[in-house]
Amino acid sequence: MTDPSGRPERPAHHEEPWIPTRRDFLVRAAGLGAFAGLAFDLPLGPYAARASVAGSAGAHARPPVALWNLTEPEYRAAFDGYFGRWGYRMADVCGYEAGGQARYAAIWEPAHPSGPDTQRCYHVIPFSDYPGHFDRLKGDGYRPVRVNGYSVAGQTFFATIWEKDRPIPLWQAHHAVKLDELYAHVSKIRKEGYVLVDLCGYSGPGLTETLCDTVWEGWPGYDTSWWWIQPQVSEINYQAQFDRMDKVHDRPTRVIGFTHLSHKHRMYASTWVKSDGRLWATRHGIDSGTMDNEVQQKRSAGYRLVSLGGFSAGLGKDAVPAFCPIWEKREAGPVITSLVARFMRYHEVPGLSLAIAKDGRLVHAQGFGLADKASGERVTTSTLFRTASIAKTITAAAVMKLASEGKLSPIDLVFGSSGHLKDLGTPEDARAEKIIVLHLLQHLAGGWANDANDPMYTNPSLGQNELISWVLKNRSLDNAPGTTFAYSNFGYCVLGRVIEKATGKPYDAYVKENILAPSGVTGMQIAGNTQADRRQGEAVYYGQAGENPYDAQVARMDAHGGWLATAVDLLRFAVRVDGLPTRPDILDRDWIAYMTKPSGLFGSNGCASGWFTNTAGTWWHLGNLVGTEAVLVRTADGFCWAALINTRRRDPVHQNTETGLDNLMWAIRDQVDLWPQGQDL
């Protein structure tokens, strides 16, 4: 139910105006203090509230932040802090007039540490400058995602958010559409297959007419089942249409208000999509005091503020702030289903499986789409997928296990007369005799990189030992061992043979017995090469752009890319080498620390032994093989997740599946607020 509040407007500040200091924002960004509604250990004023909620499995380390009724200096200070210093991204921004002065409202959300999330944000673009501003940003590859027009003292300005590298190949944006032409405009663009994702109404220059801007997105196959309530002068008419939309279980994505110049009345409009099951709440035309109270109440009930809808109720010095906020209860199931569907549509993914753990407990596992398009077999949480290079995390753990037992050392030589693999021949390049186990773990062997000459994609008739002997005889190093980073599949193939030499067992047998079984994993196995070799319960893989998923020696890739697994089994392994206190680890703490300590070598991107790492305490590895993408991530605040798909797209123009799958999982982590209690892994 929405209704405008009849309460009298409250001043923006109770007593003395507050301008945030650096310490104020540092405290907020660090998650200190109460920061709910008006409660905070520093003087916030009545416009600040945290938009996050704590779920049953705990809140995010850095929750979203919403601020409103900011003066221009206050807004700049907030923007410089959250966006400029502390790694937040903007989710919403709007400007409006209050008593003849500009005021601003915005929502900042934490930007995840994986992949580009480039934004440009502006809040005082004059109306006359907007076309040139638009053209420059479009030429630089940016798209508008929020456009908000507002007037102050008879002058019209825009506050905008622009992004690039988003997986949306088709978009449109239209400027200064006359209000009486808006319905025809929306009808025309809708027929072209686009979805209206942002809409604003504002007073044009000189307050002579009411204008609108629209932003549209779409892609082939996009579900265009969306609706809108066009701007209504009558409060009764808007409410009646709102109630009809609510009754058929649709969900609002944007609610806007503005003052109609001719009628001097408030007008409201909104956009809607099919409900995905998430709970929501919205109001329209509420004043600042009501906004403060509503935010606090909704937060207590587990809702996140996702849109502010700030606008000027009235004109000039008579204008007061009003808001059309939207809240959502971000429970895991609906949010994950919606995000996955969007990802799969865009990348033409047949099947996907994911699993997410929090504090060592499985909080979500689900399969989507088809494991086999021909038979119609669905992906389930039991579906096996090729994991590609995620196998390197398992191999690294096996090496650490052997090292902890004194059966080998990370500083052991690998080749030459004193090396573990001395029986495979003397290297033609004498520098190879100085390669130690740690060099292979951290991709510092000095050659054999994953490039067009990757040894693992040559000599398909040779077994692993034979291939290593051939490489030692025929392929020299590029650099001295330990001096340069070069990601190497071949290096991990060699590590598999080192494990075999140290244990006297086949690589997969040792790993199953000593790494997987203690982790509670019983179903993982080495993949076959052809579709005829497909294991029971394994997905079928589909190439894109002419790639053949069954034209590779996957079984030979055992230690660097050959394992089959479910997403849940990958988590069972990950939570037992994560160094966190929630589940008993299969490695000693010191060996986990050793395994995840990066080499620090130039260009190594935080690469440690089997994992990539960063200073935020995130560990990850991606898997990339023809017909396969995979991701495995561990975060410092207790999350682990795995995701697997049965296709691969390499797109030089738009986002590829490797980046897309990684970004999907970070989006899930950032957008879900309420996780179930989960179950032991």
XYZ file of C-alpha atoms in Angstrom:
681
model
C 0.000 0.000 0.000
C 1.306 3.457 -0.825
C -0.007 6.772 0.303
C 1.443 10.279 0.720
C 2.062 11.289 4.284
C 0.042 14.139 5.713
C 2.614 14.865 8.370
C 4.148 18.372 8.395
C 7.579 18.655 6.816
C 10.494 18.549 9.235
C 13.664 20.671 8.839
C 16.659 18.905 7.366
C 18.572 19.348 10.628
C 17.304 19.494 14.192
C 19.887 21.879 15.562
C 23.199 22.882 14.065
C 23.960 21.748 10.513
C 26.349 18.804 10.388
C 29.043 18.505 7.734
C 30.584 15.016 7.770
C 34.246 14.718 8.600
C 36.684 12.116 7.322
C 36.359 10.281 10.635
C 32.578 10.196 10.339
C 32.760 8.429 7.012
C 35.566 6.125 8.119
C 33.474 5.013 11.066
C 30.497 4.365 8.835
C 32.473 2.562 6.153
C 34.026 0.330 8.787
C 30.597 -0.685 10.035
C 31.048 0.885 13.478
C 28.309 2.571 15.469
C 24.574 1.970 15.363
C 23.888 3.862 12.118
C 20.216 2.840 11.948
C 17.731 5.621 11.298
C 18.930 8.511 13.440
C 20.951 6.457 15.913
C 24.699 6.806 15.589
C 27.629 7.549 17.808
C 28.471 10.662 15.795
C 26.054 13.504 14.863
C 24.555 12.314 11.589
C 21.482 14.445 11.356
C 18.116 12.958 10.393
C 19.011 11.973 6.854
C 21.355 9.033 7.316
C 20.484 5.364 7.486
C 22.123 2.095 6.688
C 20.190 0.181 4.086
C 21.503 -3.267 4.920
C 20.058 -5.988 7.085
C 21.518 -8.897 8.983
C 20.404 -12.318 7.838
C 20.458 -15.534 9.810
C 23.957 -16.233 8.566
C 25.197 -12.708 9.296
C 25.450 -9.418 7.441
C 27.919 -8.356 4.800
C 31.267 -7.059 5.977
C 30.507 -3.688 4.346
C 26.785 -3.032 4.090
C 25.099 -0.579 1.725
C 24.610 2.994 2.897
C 21.793 5.422 2.078
C 21.900 9.170 2.757
C 19.346 11.852 1.971
C 18.723 15.592 2.403
C 22.425 16.270 1.902
C 23.595 19.756 1.014
C 25.950 19.989 -1.936
C 29.124 20.075 0.260
C 27.832 17.164 2.318
C 27.076 15.154 -0.794
C 30.572 15.770 -2.189
C 32.124 14.669 1.097
C 30.037 11.504 1.112
C 30.800 10.770 -2.531
C 34.534 11.319 -2.053
C 34.466 8.964 0.911
C 32.332 6.059 -0.248
C 33.010 6.170 -3.972
C 36.479 7.671 -3.979
C 38.192 6.090 -0.974
C 36.359 3.050 0.305
C 35.483 1.147 -2.831
C 31.705 1.564 -2.916
C 29.635 1.856 -6.079
C 26.563 4.023 -6.516
C 23.210 2.310 -6.751
C 20.963 5.389 -6.807
C 21.213 9.184 -6.855
C 18.704 12.011 -7.054
C 18.616 15.755 -6.633
C 15.734 17.981 -5.557
C 14.932 21.445 -4.240
C 14.166 22.332 -0.642
C 13.465 25.949 0.316
C 15.259 27.230 -2.776
C 18.401 25.120 -2.127
C 19.680 21.926 -3.731
C 19.530 18.686 -1.765
C 20.807 15.238 -2.724
C 20.105 11.613 -1.846
C 22.103 8.534 -2.779
C 22.644 4.837 -2.092
C 26.138 3.350 -2.099
C 26.784 -0.391 -2.189
C 30.095 -2.233 -1.721
C 31.854 -2.918 -5.016
C 33.044 -6.513 -5.181
C 36.766 -7.127 -5.647
C 36.456 -9.192 -8.816
C 36.265 -7.819 -12.326
C 35.686 -4.295 -13.647
C 32.783 -2.324 -12.269
C 33.554 1.049 -13.775
C 31.212 3.906 -12.943
C 31.074 7.607 -13.594
C 28.710 9.648 -11.461
C 27.629 13.291 -11.729
C 25.162 15.376 -9.774
C 25.148 18.960 -11.196
C 24.972 18.736 -15.006
C 23.219 21.826 -16.466
C 20.397 21.096 -18.882
C 22.226 22.797 -21.776
C 25.360 20.687 -21.211
C 23.607 17.338 -20.996
C 23.597 16.385 -24.736
C 27.355 16.938 -25.067
C 27.959 15.190 -21.753
C 25.877 12.241 -22.981
C 27.763 11.966 -26.266
C 31.174 12.047 -24.577
C 30.326 9.302 -22.110
C 28.669 7.168 -24.767
C 31.792 7.546 -26.908
C 33.878 6.310 -23.978
C 31.791 3.135 -23.747
C 29.526 4.110 -20.830
C 25.782 3.584 -20.517
C 23.385 5.558 -18.311
C 21.762 3.480 -15.586
C 20.261 6.337 -13.548
C 19.148 9.715 -14.906
C 17.473 12.163 -12.557
C 16.357 15.630 -13.636
C 15.672 18.318 -11.039
C 15.299 22.087 -10.809
C 16.752 24.552 -8.325
C 15.936 28.277 -8.426
C 14.460 27.935 -11.914
C 17.492 26.134 -13.387
C 17.412 22.495 -14.506
C 20.176 20.004 -13.685
C 20.821 16.270 -13.905
C 22.251 13.722 -11.513
C 23.397 10.583 -13.329
C 25.124 7.221 -12.915
C 26.961 5.693 -15.878
C 28.536 2.254 -16.102
C 30.626 0.299 -18.573
C 31.491 -3.381 -18.968
C 27.970 -4.390 -18.024
C 26.575 -7.435 -19.862
C 23.927 -5.512 -21.788
C 24.653 -5.173 -25.501
C 21.545 -3.165 -26.381
C 20.406 0.068 -24.760
C 18.710 3.349 -25.503
C 18.313 6.604 -23.612
C 16.061 9.512 -24.559
C 16.253 13.085 -23.334
C 13.676 15.853 -22.847
C 10.605 13.893 -23.937
C 7.537 16.078 -23.509
C 5.144 14.802 -20.883
C 2.169 14.691 -23.262
C 4.268 12.599 -25.703
C 5.582 10.156 -23.100
C 2.944 7.449 -23.574
C 3.525 7.269 -27.340
C 7.288 7.313 -26.779
C 7.166 4.402 -24.320
C 4.846 2.395 -26.566
C 7.175 2.806 -29.541
C 10.384 1.740 -27.765
C 8.623 -1.121 -26.041
C 7.633 -2.600 -29.400
C 11.333 -2.713 -30.292
C 11.866 -5.235 -27.488
C 13.357 -2.965 -24.838
C 12.614 -2.723 -21.124
C 12.148 0.628 -19.410
C 14.648 0.596 -16.527
C 14.681 4.252 -15.527
C 12.303 7.169 -15.869
C 12.327 10.682 -14.475
C 10.080 13.727 -14.722
C 11.331 17.258 -14.143
C 10.701 20.925 -14.850
C 12.401 22.155 -17.997
C 14.544 25.310 -18.234
C 12.764 28.385 -16.996
C 10.021 26.189 -15.559
C 8.130 26.423 -18.841
C 7.183 22.761 -19.361
C 7.398 19.298 -17.806
C 9.889 16.948 -19.491
C 10.904 13.310 -19.061
C 14.017 11.195 -19.655
C 13.959 7.431 -20.206
C 16.606 4.679 -20.117
C 16.083 1.307 -21.781
C 17.925 -2.013 -21.830
C 17.542 -5.319 -23.611
C 19.190 -8.183 -25.448
C 18.087 -11.016 -27.727
C 15.778 -13.345 -25.842
C 15.182 -10.884 -23.013
C 11.873 -11.268 -21.215
C 9.990 -8.072 -22.046
C 7.098 -8.832 -19.694
C 7.032 -5.531 -17.887
C 4.461 -2.868 -17.199
C 4.240 0.728 -16.135
C 1.833 3.137 -14.556
C 2.103 6.268 -16.631
C 2.237 9.605 -14.797
C -1.007 10.256 -12.950
C -2.226 13.621 -11.688
C -4.946 11.995 -9.628
C -3.718 10.366 -6.437
C -6.798 8.141 -6.464
C -6.123 6.916 -10.015
C -2.490 6.119 -9.257
C -3.395 4.211 -6.111
C -6.078 2.220 -7.939
C -3.635 1.176 -10.657
C -1.005 0.394 -8.043
C -3.410 -1.896 -6.203
C -4.230 -3.753 -9.421
C -0.529 -4.368 -10.124
C 0.048 -5.526 -6.576
C -2.909 -7.885 -6.740
C -1.490 -9.816 -9.715
C 1.842 -10.234 -7.895
C 3.984 -7.881 -9.937
C 6.909 -6.038 -8.361
C 7.795 -2.315 -8.724
C 11.333 -1.541 -9.868
C 11.126 2.248 -10.012
C 8.702 4.772 -8.492
C 9.061 8.450 -9.352
C 7.334 11.653 -8.388
C 7.493 15.180 -9.767
C 5.509 18.395 -9.676
C 3.433 19.113 -12.774
C 4.039 22.710 -13.823
C 0.560 23.355 -15.198
C -1.470 21.716 -12.450
C 0.979 22.485 -9.614
C 0.126 18.978 -8.414
C 2.343 16.025 -7.664
C 2.435 13.290 -10.293
C 3.522 9.689 -9.811
C 4.651 6.942 -12.185
C 6.211 3.507 -11.730
C 7.697 0.569 -13.630
C 6.920 -3.081 -12.813
C 8.145 -6.588 -13.638
C 6.905 -10.081 -12.892
C 7.425 -10.979 -9.276
C 10.311 -13.348 -8.645
C 9.054 -14.112 -5.165
C 10.978 -11.478 -3.229
C 9.017 -9.411 -0.738
C 8.930 -5.650 -1.246
C 7.464 -2.450 0.096
C 7.103 1.051 -1.321
C 5.643 4.457 -0.513
C 5.115 7.524 -2.639
C 5.235 11.185 -1.772
C 6.330 10.790 1.848
C 8.122 13.600 3.682
C 11.551 13.477 5.318
C 10.287 12.603 8.766
C 8.239 9.715 7.461
C 11.205 8.595 5.379
C 13.415 8.468 8.487
C 10.884 6.392 10.387
C 10.048 4.081 7.497
C 13.701 3.260 6.831
C 14.280 2.341 10.431
C 11.159 0.176 10.564
C 11.854 -1.573 7.268
C 15.437 -2.259 8.211
C 14.285 -3.867 11.453
C 11.971 -6.064 9.383
C 14.828 -7.197 7.127
C 14.294 -4.955 4.091
C 16.952 -3.181 2.025
C 16.372 0.293 0.584
C 17.027 -0.020 -3.171
C 15.553 3.188 -4.613
C 15.050 6.610 -3.047
C 12.796 8.429 -5.495
C 13.609 11.869 -4.082
C 11.901 14.844 -5.727
C 10.740 18.419 -5.076
C 7.175 18.629 -3.867
C 6.251 22.153 -4.931
C 8.291 24.804 -6.736
C 10.940 27.329 -5.760
C 11.136 28.418 -2.150
C 7.902 26.554 -1.433
C 9.460 23.240 -2.472
C 10.001 20.551 0.175
C 11.656 17.117 -0.161
C 9.442 14.137 -0.887
C 10.371 10.524 -1.542
C 9.091 7.462 -3.395
C 11.287 4.742 -1.856
C 11.330 1.025 -2.681
C 12.492 -1.632 -0.249
C 13.180 -5.283 -0.996
C 13.645 -8.245 1.290
C 16.679 -9.859 -0.300
C 16.193 -13.533 0.545
C 18.513 -15.997 -1.135
C 16.113 -18.022 -3.292
C 14.344 -15.298 -5.299
C 17.443 -13.131 -5.739
C 19.639 -16.014 -6.902
C 17.004 -17.335 -9.317
C 16.586 -13.900 -10.888
C 20.317 -13.193 -11.268
C 21.063 -16.665 -12.652
C 18.259 -16.436 -15.211
C 19.639 -13.139 -16.493
C 23.175 -14.532 -16.738
C 22.070 -17.699 -18.547
C 19.928 -15.798 -21.046
C 22.659 -13.392 -21.936
C 25.420 -15.981 -22.345
C 23.217 -18.733 -23.828
C 24.166 -21.126 -21.038
C 22.374 -24.506 -21.169
C 23.028 -25.541 -17.562
C 24.452 -24.138 -14.337
C 25.041 -25.470 -10.837
C 26.055 -23.427 -7.809
C 26.580 -23.889 -4.108
C 27.230 -21.299 -1.383
C 28.499 -21.816 2.149
C 28.585 -19.362 5.047
C 30.586 -20.066 8.171
C 31.149 -23.634 7.060
C 27.473 -24.416 6.463
C 25.781 -24.945 3.117
C 23.234 -22.131 2.809
C 22.206 -22.568 -0.826
C 22.679 -25.177 -3.577
C 20.710 -25.289 -6.799
C 20.825 -26.513 -10.370
C 19.459 -24.540 -13.322
C 18.740 -25.421 -16.925
C 19.773 -28.480 -18.902
C 22.562 -30.989 -18.384
C 21.684 -32.549 -21.741
C 19.715 -30.597 -24.335
C 18.998 -33.681 -26.410
C 17.356 -35.703 -23.637
C 16.019 -32.782 -21.627
C 17.905 -33.942 -18.522
C 17.908 -31.145 -15.947
C 20.866 -29.916 -13.928
C 20.602 -30.832 -10.260
C 22.906 -30.373 -7.300
C 24.194 -33.900 -8.079
C 25.223 -33.095 -11.664
C 28.945 -33.516 -12.336
C 30.817 -30.868 -14.343
C 34.365 -30.546 -15.545
C 36.097 -28.190 -13.124
C 39.052 -27.263 -15.361
C 41.771 -25.349 -13.488
C 40.058 -25.504 -10.122
C 41.874 -28.844 -10.010
C 45.006 -26.829 -9.179
C 43.621 -25.972 -5.734
C 43.207 -29.693 -5.028
C 46.689 -30.542 -6.287
C 48.213 -27.767 -4.175
C 46.427 -29.099 -1.092
C 47.818 -32.579 -1.806
C 51.352 -31.195 -2.019
C 50.888 -29.344 1.276
C 49.576 -32.539 2.888
C 52.654 -34.476 1.801
C 54.925 -31.669 2.933
C 53.278 -31.626 6.362
C 54.007 -35.357 6.634
C 57.629 -34.946 5.591
C 57.186 -36.943 2.367
C 58.384 -34.037 0.238
C 59.382 -30.408 0.667
C 58.380 -27.307 -1.294
C 62.095 -26.674 -1.861
C 62.749 -30.153 -3.296
C 64.234 -30.279 -6.786
C 61.952 -31.730 -9.446
C 64.309 -32.647 -12.309
C 67.938 -33.684 -12.671
C 69.900 -36.294 -10.774
C 68.569 -35.118 -7.376
C 64.986 -34.455 -8.446
C 61.792 -36.379 -7.763
C 61.397 -37.031 -11.505
C 65.007 -37.865 -12.323
C 63.814 -40.967 -14.176
C 62.072 -38.862 -16.838
C 65.315 -37.686 -18.373
C 67.852 -34.916 -18.167
C 66.531 -31.534 -19.344
C 68.181 -30.123 -22.453
C 67.927 -26.708 -20.808
C 70.150 -27.011 -17.722
C 68.185 -24.250 -16.001
C 65.280 -26.668 -15.606
C 67.334 -28.678 -13.124
C 66.936 -25.775 -10.666
C 63.137 -25.933 -10.664
C 61.765 -26.708 -7.197
C 58.282 -27.810 -6.171
C 57.362 -24.302 -5.009
C 58.198 -22.872 -8.443
C 55.619 -25.195 -9.996
C 53.027 -24.401 -7.335
C 53.367 -20.650 -7.908
C 53.857 -20.726 -11.707
C 57.480 -19.596 -11.456
C 59.161 -22.408 -13.386
C 60.389 -19.992 -16.059
C 58.439 -21.331 -19.020
C 55.801 -23.701 -20.429
C 53.113 -21.037 -20.166
C 49.414 -21.377 -20.908
C 49.620 -19.767 -24.331
C 49.423 -20.854 -27.945
C 52.345 -23.226 -27.305
C 50.990 -24.773 -24.090
C 52.587 -28.256 -23.920
C 49.353 -29.739 -22.552
C 47.689 -29.207 -25.918
C 50.421 -30.950 -27.921
C 51.296 -34.606 -28.581
C 47.857 -36.038 -27.779
C 49.111 -39.629 -28.103
C 51.569 -39.293 -25.222
C 50.819 -40.091 -21.600
C 51.794 -37.703 -18.843
C 55.271 -39.085 -18.160
C 56.023 -39.384 -21.865
C 54.864 -35.807 -22.451
C 57.106 -34.510 -19.657
C 60.111 -36.355 -21.102
C 59.381 -34.921 -24.542
C 59.077 -31.374 -23.188
C 62.336 -31.647 -21.224
C 64.106 -32.737 -24.383
C 62.486 -30.366 -26.862
C 61.249 -27.236 -25.055
C 63.652 -24.890 -23.308
C 62.684 -22.362 -20.648
C 62.075 -18.700 -21.351
C 63.614 -17.455 -18.097
C 65.520 -18.727 -15.103
C 63.281 -20.491 -12.543
C 61.937 -18.255 -9.787
C 62.409 -14.986 -11.695
C 59.166 -14.532 -13.668
C 55.498 -15.472 -13.374
C 53.910 -17.447 -16.222
C 50.688 -19.355 -15.544
C 51.441 -22.969 -16.418
C 49.108 -25.934 -16.849
C 52.120 -28.099 -17.592
C 53.682 -27.212 -14.249
C 50.706 -28.733 -12.422
C 50.797 -31.807 -14.640
C 54.380 -32.217 -13.400
C 53.196 -31.783 -9.795
C 50.779 -34.656 -10.301
C 53.713 -36.872 -11.186
C 55.685 -35.605 -8.186
C 52.765 -36.681 -5.975
C 52.793 -40.105 -7.608
C 56.534 -40.478 -7.065
C 56.317 -39.427 -3.417
C 53.391 -41.741 -2.602
C 53.749 -44.678 -4.964
C 50.085 -44.272 -5.874
C 48.271 -42.895 -8.915
C 47.590 -39.181 -8.529
C 43.813 -39.514 -8.367
C 43.949 -42.425 -5.919
C 46.126 -40.485 -3.489
C 43.950 -37.375 -3.719
C 40.711 -39.304 -3.214
C 42.072 -41.077 -0.149
C 43.940 -38.213 1.538
C 42.263 -34.977 0.416
C 38.729 -35.670 -0.794
C 37.587 -38.438 1.553
C 38.645 -36.510 4.703
C 36.644 -33.586 3.295
C 33.521 -35.726 2.941
C 33.805 -35.954 -0.851
C 33.155 -39.345 -2.452
C 31.861 -38.627 -5.947
C 34.702 -36.714 -7.604
C 36.611 -38.430 -10.395
C 38.824 -37.694 -13.377
C 36.915 -36.830 -16.555
C 37.048 -38.614 -19.875
C 37.908 -37.022 -23.193
C 34.978 -37.780 -25.497
C 31.229 -37.669 -25.168
C 31.279 -41.466 -25.208
C 33.448 -41.228 -22.055
C 30.765 -39.226 -20.255
C 30.471 -40.378 -16.654
C 27.183 -41.233 -14.990
C 25.518 -38.012 -13.867
C 27.886 -35.789 -15.868
C 26.662 -32.835 -17.918
C 27.045 -32.636 -21.680
C 29.262 -29.748 -22.830
C 28.399 -27.332 -25.616
C 30.851 -25.256 -27.600
C 30.218 -21.772 -28.924
C 31.760 -20.115 -31.987
C 32.794 -23.479 -33.439
C 34.618 -24.828 -30.366
C 34.508 -28.599 -29.760
C 34.403 -29.545 -26.054
C 35.326 -33.132 -26.865
C 38.547 -32.421 -28.718
C 40.916 -32.208 -25.744
C 42.932 -34.657 -23.651
C 41.049 -33.870 -20.450
C 41.999 -37.100 -18.667
C 45.678 -36.251 -19.168
C 45.008 -32.905 -17.481
C 44.221 -34.646 -14.185
C 46.317 -32.556 -11.781
C 45.752 -29.225 -13.523
C 42.282 -29.519 -15.031
C 40.841 -33.036 -15.085
C 38.530 -33.357 -12.086
C 34.765 -33.793 -12.327
C 32.781 -32.469 -9.382
C 29.485 -31.116 -8.192
C 29.411 -27.575 -6.865
C 28.604 -28.918 -3.395
C 31.610 -31.257 -3.419
C 33.893 -28.358 -4.338
C 32.606 -26.550 -1.257
C 33.150 -29.612 0.929
C 36.789 -29.448 -0.109
C 37.092 -25.654 0.112
C 35.731 -25.264 3.644
C 38.319 -27.762 4.880
C 41.280 -25.812 3.569
C 39.940 -22.306 4.200
C 41.879 -21.528 7.366
C 38.676 -20.417 9.110
C 37.614 -21.799 12.494
C 34.131 -22.913 11.439
C 35.065 -26.397 10.135
C 38.076 -28.589 10.986
C 40.691 -28.230 8.257
C 42.524 -31.181 6.743
C 45.766 -29.164 6.753
C 47.573 -27.568 9.662
C 47.062 -23.820 9.963
C 50.715 -23.106 9.165
C 50.565 -25.088 5.936
C 47.364 -23.321 4.872
C 49.096 -19.998 5.507
C 52.092 -21.191 3.490
C 49.851 -22.397 0.665
C 48.049 -19.051 0.384
C 51.072 -16.768 0.724
C 51.616 -15.118 -2.691
C 55.020 -15.024 -4.306
C 54.846 -11.242 -4.661
C 56.599 -11.480 -8.010
C 55.757 -8.760 -10.532
C 52.694 -9.636 -12.598
C 51.683 -12.598 -10.439
C 48.375 -10.978 -9.412
C 48.496 -12.349 -5.880
C 49.078 -15.914 -7.064
C 50.011 -18.267 -4.251
C 50.063 -22.090 -4.396
C 46.917 -23.226 -6.170
C 45.006 -20.062 -5.257
C 44.976 -16.436 -6.288
C 44.714 -14.093 -3.313
C 44.250 -10.429 -2.481
C 44.795 -8.194 0.529
C 41.092 -8.388 1.457
C 41.579 -12.056 2.357
C 39.788 -13.418 -0.701
C 41.139 -16.599 -2.294
C 39.898 -17.810 -5.655
C 40.531 -19.844 -8.751
C 38.715 -19.864 -12.061
C 38.363 -22.809 -14.418
C 38.273 -22.324 -18.168
C 38.103 -25.115 -20.742
C 36.303 -25.557 -24.026
C 32.650 -26.092 -23.067
C 33.304 -25.361 -19.388
C 33.577 -22.462 -16.964
C 34.014 -22.813 -13.212
C 34.712 -20.605 -10.209
C 35.682 -21.349 -6.603
C 35.979 -18.499 -4.061
C 36.688 -18.154 -0.332
C 36.215 -14.798 1.420
C 37.621 -13.586 4.718
C 34.147 -13.108 6.218
C 33.218 -16.758 5.971
C 31.721 -17.213 2.511
C 32.743 -19.957 0.099
C 31.056 -20.559 -3.230
C 31.393 -22.673 -6.350
C 29.646 -22.404 -9.710
C 29.889 -24.525 -12.855
C 28.429 -24.237 -16.365
C 28.523 -26.497 -19.433
C 29.511 -23.991 -22.105
C 32.057 -21.252 -22.709
C 31.870 -17.948 -24.549
C 34.875 -15.875 -25.500
C 33.540 -12.507 -26.589
C 36.012 -9.738 -27.450
C 33.274 -7.092 -27.481
C 30.929 -8.018 -24.668
C 31.483 -9.846 -21.422
C 32.744 -13.432 -21.682
C 31.495 -16.313 -19.565
C 34.607 -16.381 -17.368
C 34.106 -12.813 -16.188
C 30.331 -13.181 -16.259
C 30.227 -16.254 -14.014
C 32.602 -14.683 -11.514
C 30.590 -11.451 -11.462
C 27.357 -13.419 -11.089
C 28.550 -15.033 -7.881
C 29.804 -11.750 -6.435
C 26.457 -10.152 -7.313
C 24.674 -12.931 -5.425
C 26.913 -12.420 -2.417
C 26.359 -8.646 -2.469
C 22.631 -8.650 -3.168
C 21.393 -11.359 -0.820
C 20.811 -10.131 2.729
C 18.938 -13.069 4.250
C 20.484 -16.538 4.123
C 18.940 -19.667 5.620
C 20.612 -21.344 8.572
C 21.950 -24.000 6.234
C 23.338 -27.429 6.956
C 26.689 -28.974 7.686
C 28.845 -29.809 4.704
